[in-house]
Amino acid sequence: SESHKANDMGIRFGSKINDVEGKTPFLIGVAGGTASGKSTVCKRIMEKLGQVDMDHTERQVVCISQDSFYRELTPAEKAKAEKGLFNFDHPDAFNNDLILHTVQDILAGKKCEIPVYDYRTNSRCDNQFTTIYPADVVLFEGILVFYFPEIRELFHMKLFVDTDSDTRLARRVPRDIKERGRDLDQVLNQYMYFVKPAFEEFCSPTKKYADVIIPRGADNTVAIDLIVHHIWDILHGAVSHKFGLGAMSNSSC
Ligand code: UZR
Ligand code: MG
């Protein structure tokens, strides 16, 4: 069909990744507070673009998480982390150079290796990496993906998942206990001392950089449908975007 034809720039939706190596993917940043539904929004976008059940070597929409880029802690910081006294919601908790270089590689259409992080030990898994293959669309989600201007300005589209703080806390508590091996006191203390203040200081102010704010998160099917349609149009060259992946040249942006 017409919509599956390659556009002027050679973006072929439905072709193998080997064909897109070296091409700039459409890069989407997804920010928002902890447990706002960032991962779920990304999953929905991937599902709606029809990519989820594909093998990773064929898939053309990939999602990566800022959580994979937590930096190695010093022994003193590790001791603090064990007592719940390390601030994992601060921009300095991440290896931001690695984030920048990885995003630059992704934009260059290169295959990259991403560290694997273990929340139970608050550290990187030794010698474990996830391979990210070149794709047409890359989603990068995390609480602070819009914090540093050098990284922020690399996104072609910026989404902010805006979910009420009480809803986020209500989701965060069972998740930390079940999936991340914490106890209730530790979770609530960490939330009060670090997570909430850091959200207000570092994450919430980045909402102003978003192109689209998604109220309520993944429940907001209308917003997700609109975004997916827009991505689809860009991939098929119906709409231009500022980095010139689209086919139309007479756009105002
Ligand atoms: P999302 N986090 C941990 O709990 N432990 C770690 O070792 C590393 C990170 C938490 C971090 C942040 N904060 O709020 C959350 N704390 O992971 C971000 N405390 O993940 O975006 O999925 O909520
Ligand atoms: Mg997450």
Short mmCIF file of C-alpha atoms and ligand atoms in Angstrom, two decimals:
data_model
loop_
_atom_site.label_atom_id
_atom_site.label_comp_id
_atom_site.label_asym_id
_atom_site.label_seq_id
_atom_site.Cartn_x
_atom_site.Cartn_y
_atom_site.Cartn_z
CA SER A 1 0.00 0.00 0.00
CA GLU A 2 0.94 3.64 -0.45
CA SER A 3 1.57 4.10 3.28
CA HIS A 4 4.19 1.34 3.34
CA LYS A 5 6.27 2.82 0.54
CA ALA A 6 9.71 4.16 1.33
CA ASN A 7 9.76 7.94 1.63
CA ASP A 8 12.32 10.26 0.06
CA MET A 9 14.83 9.72 2.84
CA GLY A 10 14.65 5.94 2.62
CA ILE A 11 12.85 5.25 5.88
CA ARG A 12 11.29 1.89 5.24
CA PHE A 13 8.78 0.85 7.82
CA GLY A 14 8.57 -2.91 7.76
CA SER A 15 12.08 -3.52 6.49
CA LYS A 16 14.88 -5.21 8.44
CA ILE A 17 17.15 -3.28 10.75
CA ASN A 18 20.19 -4.08 8.61
CA ASP A 19 18.66 -1.72 6.07
CA VAL A 20 18.48 1.19 8.48
CA GLU A 21 22.00 1.00 9.95
CA GLY A 22 23.62 4.40 9.71
CA LYS A 23 20.30 6.24 9.44
CA THR A 24 19.11 8.63 12.08
CA PRO A 25 16.18 7.19 14.02
CA PHE A 26 13.30 9.32 15.24
CA LEU A 27 14.21 9.85 18.88
CA ILE A 28 11.49 10.36 21.47
CA GLY A 29 12.18 11.36 25.08
CA VAL A 30 9.65 10.36 27.72
CA ALA A 31 10.01 12.03 31.12
CA GLY A 32 7.80 12.17 34.22
CA GLY A 33 7.90 11.48 37.93
CA THR A 34 8.55 8.08 39.43
CA ALA A 35 5.74 5.57 38.76
CA SER A 36 3.98 8.06 36.48
CA GLY A 37 3.58 5.38 33.83
CA LYS A 38 6.51 6.26 31.56
CA SER A 39 7.38 2.63 30.80
CA THR A 40 3.72 1.78 30.14
CA VAL A 41 3.26 4.76 27.84
CA CYS A 42 6.33 3.60 25.90
CA LYS A 43 4.95 0.06 25.77
CA ARG A 44 1.60 1.32 24.42
CA ILE A 45 3.34 3.40 21.78
CA MET A 46 5.37 0.37 20.71
CA GLU A 47 2.27 -1.85 20.67
CA LYS A 48 0.31 0.61 18.60
CA LEU A 49 3.15 0.91 16.15
CA GLY A 50 2.79 -2.87 15.84
CA GLN A 51 6.27 -3.79 16.95
CA VAL A 52 6.08 -5.68 20.21
CA ASP A 53 6.02 -9.27 19.09
CA MET A 54 8.93 -8.90 16.73
CA ASP A 55 12.35 -10.38 17.26
CA HIS A 56 14.85 -7.77 18.43
CA THR A 57 16.86 -8.01 15.23
CA GLU A 58 13.77 -7.11 13.20
CA ARG A 59 12.14 -4.62 15.51
CA GLN A 60 12.09 -1.04 14.40
CA VAL A 61 10.83 0.61 17.52
CA VAL A 62 13.00 0.20 20.60
CA CYS A 63 12.73 1.55 24.11
CA ILE A 64 15.55 2.21 26.52
CA SER A 65 15.45 3.40 30.10
CA GLN A 66 17.51 6.00 31.93
CA ASP A 67 17.53 3.57 34.89
CA SER A 68 20.06 1.47 32.95
CA PHE A 69 22.49 4.36 33.28
CA TYR A 70 22.76 4.68 37.06
CA ARG A 71 26.45 5.18 37.75
CA GLU A 72 28.67 2.95 39.88
CA LEU A 73 28.64 4.10 43.49
CA THR A 74 31.75 4.58 45.61
CA PRO A 75 32.00 2.26 48.65
CA ALA A 76 30.86 5.14 50.89
CA GLU A 77 27.87 5.85 48.64
CA LYS A 78 27.03 2.14 48.56
CA ALA A 79 26.90 2.06 52.34
CA LYS A 80 24.55 5.05 52.28
CA ALA A 81 22.37 3.42 49.62
CA GLU A 82 21.95 0.33 51.77
CA LYS A 83 20.51 2.51 54.53
CA GLY A 84 18.27 4.35 52.08
CA LEU A 85 20.39 7.48 52.43
CA PHE A 86 21.56 7.86 48.86
CA ASN A 87 19.66 10.14 46.52
CA PHE A 88 18.87 8.13 43.38
CA ASP A 89 16.58 10.90 42.15
CA HIS A 90 19.37 13.45 41.75
CA PRO A 91 20.76 14.18 38.25
CA ASP A 92 24.27 13.25 39.49
CA ALA A 93 23.16 9.69 40.29
CA PHE A 94 23.39 8.87 36.58
CA ASN A 95 26.36 8.39 34.29
CA ASN A 96 25.36 11.34 32.15
CA ASP A 97 28.39 11.14 29.85
CA LEU A 98 27.45 7.58 29.01
CA ILE A 99 23.85 8.69 28.36
CA LEU A 100 25.03 11.45 26.04
CA HIS A 101 27.42 9.20 24.12
CA THR A 102 24.86 6.42 23.85
CA VAL A 103 22.20 8.78 22.53
CA GLN A 104 24.71 10.21 20.06
CA ASP A 105 25.54 6.67 18.87
CA ILE A 106 21.86 5.87 18.54
CA LEU A 107 21.36 9.00 16.46
CA ALA A 108 24.28 7.95 14.29
CA GLY A 109 22.45 4.67 13.64
CA LYS A 110 25.05 2.62 15.48
CA LYS A 111 24.42 -0.57 17.43
CA CYS A 112 25.10 0.03 21.14
CA GLU A 113 25.54 -1.82 24.40
CA ILE A 114 23.58 -0.64 27.44
CA PRO A 115 24.45 -1.63 31.02
CA VAL A 116 22.06 -3.79 33.04
CA TYR A 117 21.05 -2.40 36.44
CA ASP A 118 19.87 -4.29 39.53
CA TYR A 119 17.62 -2.33 41.92
CA ARG A 120 18.04 -4.93 44.63
CA THR A 121 21.75 -4.33 44.93
CA ASN A 122 21.64 -0.68 43.72
CA SER A 123 24.37 -1.48 41.23
CA ARG A 124 25.23 -2.47 37.70
CA CYS A 125 25.28 -6.16 36.89
CA ASP A 126 28.90 -7.07 36.15
CA ASN A 127 29.69 -7.59 32.48
CA GLN A 128 26.02 -7.68 31.52
CA PHE A 129 24.83 -5.54 28.65
CA THR A 130 21.76 -5.22 26.51
CA THR A 131 22.40 -4.74 22.81
CA ILE A 132 20.34 -2.02 21.20
CA TYR A 133 20.10 -2.44 17.45
CA PRO A 134 19.51 0.47 15.08
CA ALA A 135 15.82 1.25 14.67
CA ASP A 136 13.45 3.66 13.00
CA VAL A 137 12.07 4.92 16.31
CA VAL A 138 13.85 5.00 19.65
CA LEU A 139 12.06 5.84 22.89
CA PHE A 140 14.21 6.94 25.82
CA GLU A 141 12.33 7.10 29.13
CA GLY A 142 13.39 8.28 32.58
CA ILE A 143 12.71 10.71 35.39
CA LEU A 144 15.41 13.16 34.28
CA VAL A 145 15.89 12.67 30.55
CA PHE A 146 15.14 16.38 29.94
CA TYR A 147 17.36 17.71 32.74
CA PHE A 148 20.66 18.29 30.94
CA PRO A 149 20.34 20.58 27.89
CA GLU A 150 23.01 18.62 25.93
CA ILE A 151 20.87 15.48 26.11
CA ARG A 152 17.49 17.23 25.98
CA GLU A 153 18.17 18.97 22.70
CA LEU A 154 18.88 15.67 20.93
CA PHE A 155 15.24 14.50 21.10
CA HIS A 156 13.01 14.95 18.06
CA MET A 157 9.91 14.71 20.23
CA LYS A 158 9.56 15.25 23.99
CA LEU A 159 6.72 13.75 26.02
CA PHE A 160 6.03 14.34 29.72
CA VAL A 161 3.82 11.87 31.57
CA ASP A 162 1.94 13.93 34.14
CA THR A 163 0.35 11.76 36.83
CA ASP A 164 -0.76 13.00 40.29
CA SER A 165 1.81 12.56 43.07
CA ASP A 166 -0.54 10.53 45.27
CA THR A 167 -1.29 8.15 42.40
CA ARG A 168 2.44 7.81 41.78
CA LEU A 169 3.16 7.12 45.46
CA ALA A 170 0.36 4.54 45.60
CA ARG A 171 1.99 2.74 42.67
CA ARG A 172 5.53 3.18 43.84
CA VAL A 173 5.07 1.58 47.27
CA PRO A 174 3.97 -1.90 46.13
CA ARG A 175 6.41 -1.83 43.20
CA ASP A 176 9.40 -1.14 45.43
CA ILE A 177 8.33 -3.80 47.91
CA LYS A 178 7.50 -6.50 45.34
CA GLU A 179 9.94 -5.81 42.53
CA ARG A 180 12.79 -4.00 44.19
CA GLY A 181 13.04 -5.86 47.50
CA ARG A 182 12.38 -2.97 49.95
CA ASP A 183 10.34 -2.70 53.13
CA LEU A 184 7.56 -0.17 53.73
CA ASP A 185 9.47 2.12 56.13
CA GLN A 186 12.41 2.33 53.77
CA VAL A 187 10.20 3.09 50.78
CA LEU A 188 8.26 5.85 52.55
CA ASN A 189 11.38 7.42 54.07
CA GLN A 190 13.15 7.46 50.76
CA TYR A 191 10.06 8.97 49.16
CA MET A 192 9.78 11.75 51.75
CA TYR A 193 13.49 12.59 51.93
CA PHE A 194 14.63 12.13 48.35
CA VAL A 195 12.07 11.14 45.76
CA LYS A 196 9.48 13.87 46.39
CA PRO A 197 11.87 16.82 46.89
CA ALA A 198 13.96 15.77 43.88
CA PHE A 199 10.84 15.49 41.76
CA GLU A 200 9.93 19.06 42.65
CA GLU A 201 13.43 20.41 42.19
CA PHE A 202 14.71 18.51 39.12
CA CYS A 203 11.97 16.62 37.31
CA SER A 204 8.82 18.74 37.44
CA PRO A 205 10.56 21.88 36.05
CA THR A 206 11.47 19.93 32.89
CA LYS A 207 7.78 19.65 32.00
CA LYS A 208 8.09 23.00 30.27
CA TYR A 209 10.39 21.48 27.66
CA ALA A 210 7.84 18.85 26.61
CA ASP A 211 6.14 19.05 23.23
CA VAL A 212 3.22 17.06 24.59
CA ILE A 213 2.12 16.58 28.21
CA ILE A 214 0.18 13.38 28.82
CA PRO A 215 -2.18 13.76 31.79
CA ARG A 216 -2.90 10.53 33.73
CA GLY A 217 -0.30 8.53 31.81
CA ALA A 218 -1.05 5.24 30.12
CA ASP A 219 -4.80 5.47 30.79
CA ASN A 220 -4.88 8.38 28.38
CA THR A 221 -5.56 6.44 25.21
CA VAL A 222 -6.62 9.54 23.29
CA ALA A 223 -3.27 11.24 23.85
CA ILE A 224 -1.35 8.06 23.03
CA ASP A 225 -3.37 7.55 19.84
CA LEU A 226 -2.68 11.13 18.74
CA ILE A 227 1.04 10.72 19.39
CA VAL A 228 1.19 7.37 17.59
CA HIS A 229 -0.61 8.83 14.57
CA HIS A 230 1.88 11.66 14.46
CA ILE A 231 4.86 9.27 14.67
CA TRP A 232 3.29 7.13 11.95
CA ASP A 233 2.89 10.18 9.70
CA ILE A 234 6.52 11.14 10.26
CA LEU A 235 7.72 7.62 9.46
CA HIS A 236 5.73 7.65 6.25
CA GLY A 237 6.89 11.06 5.22
CA ALA A 238 3.50 12.73 5.50
CA VAL A 239 4.76 15.20 8.09
CA SER A 240 8.16 16.83 8.23
CA HIS A 241 10.16 17.07 11.43
CA LYS A 242 12.88 19.53 12.17
CA PHE A 243 15.75 17.13 11.51
CA GLY A 244 14.56 16.49 8.02
CA LEU A 245 13.58 12.83 8.18
CA GLY A 246 10.23 13.62 6.61
CA ALA A 247 9.62 13.98 2.92
CA MET A 248 7.88 17.34 2.78
CA SER A 249 10.07 20.39 2.43
CA ASN A 250 7.47 23.17 2.52
CA SER A 251 6.76 22.87 6.25
CA SER A 252 7.01 25.89 8.54
CA CYS A 253 9.28 24.20 11.09
P1 UZR B 1 11.12 4.95 37.72
N1 UZR B 1 15.88 3.68 42.27
C1 UZR B 1 15.95 2.87 43.35
O1 UZR B 1 14.99 2.76 44.09
N2 UZR B 1 17.09 2.16 43.56
C2 UZR B 1 18.16 2.24 42.76
O2 UZR B 1 19.14 1.56 43.00
C3 UZR B 1 18.08 3.09 41.65
C4 UZR B 1 16.93 3.79 41.45
C5 UZR B 1 14.67 4.46 42.03
C6 UZR B 1 14.96 5.91 42.16
C7 UZR B 1 13.92 6.60 41.30
N3 UZR B 1 14.86 6.23 43.50
O3 UZR B 1 12.92 7.22 42.07
C8 UZR B 1 13.32 5.47 40.51
N4 UZR B 1 14.84 6.07 44.58
O4 UZR B 1 14.15 4.36 40.71
C9 UZR B 1 13.22 5.80 39.05
N5 UZR B 1 14.77 6.18 45.74
O5 UZR B 1 12.59 4.76 38.37
O6 UZR B 1 11.24 6.07 36.73
O7 UZR B 1 10.83 3.62 37.05
O8 UZR B 1 10.18 5.27 38.82
MG MG B 2 10.30 2.86 35.00
#
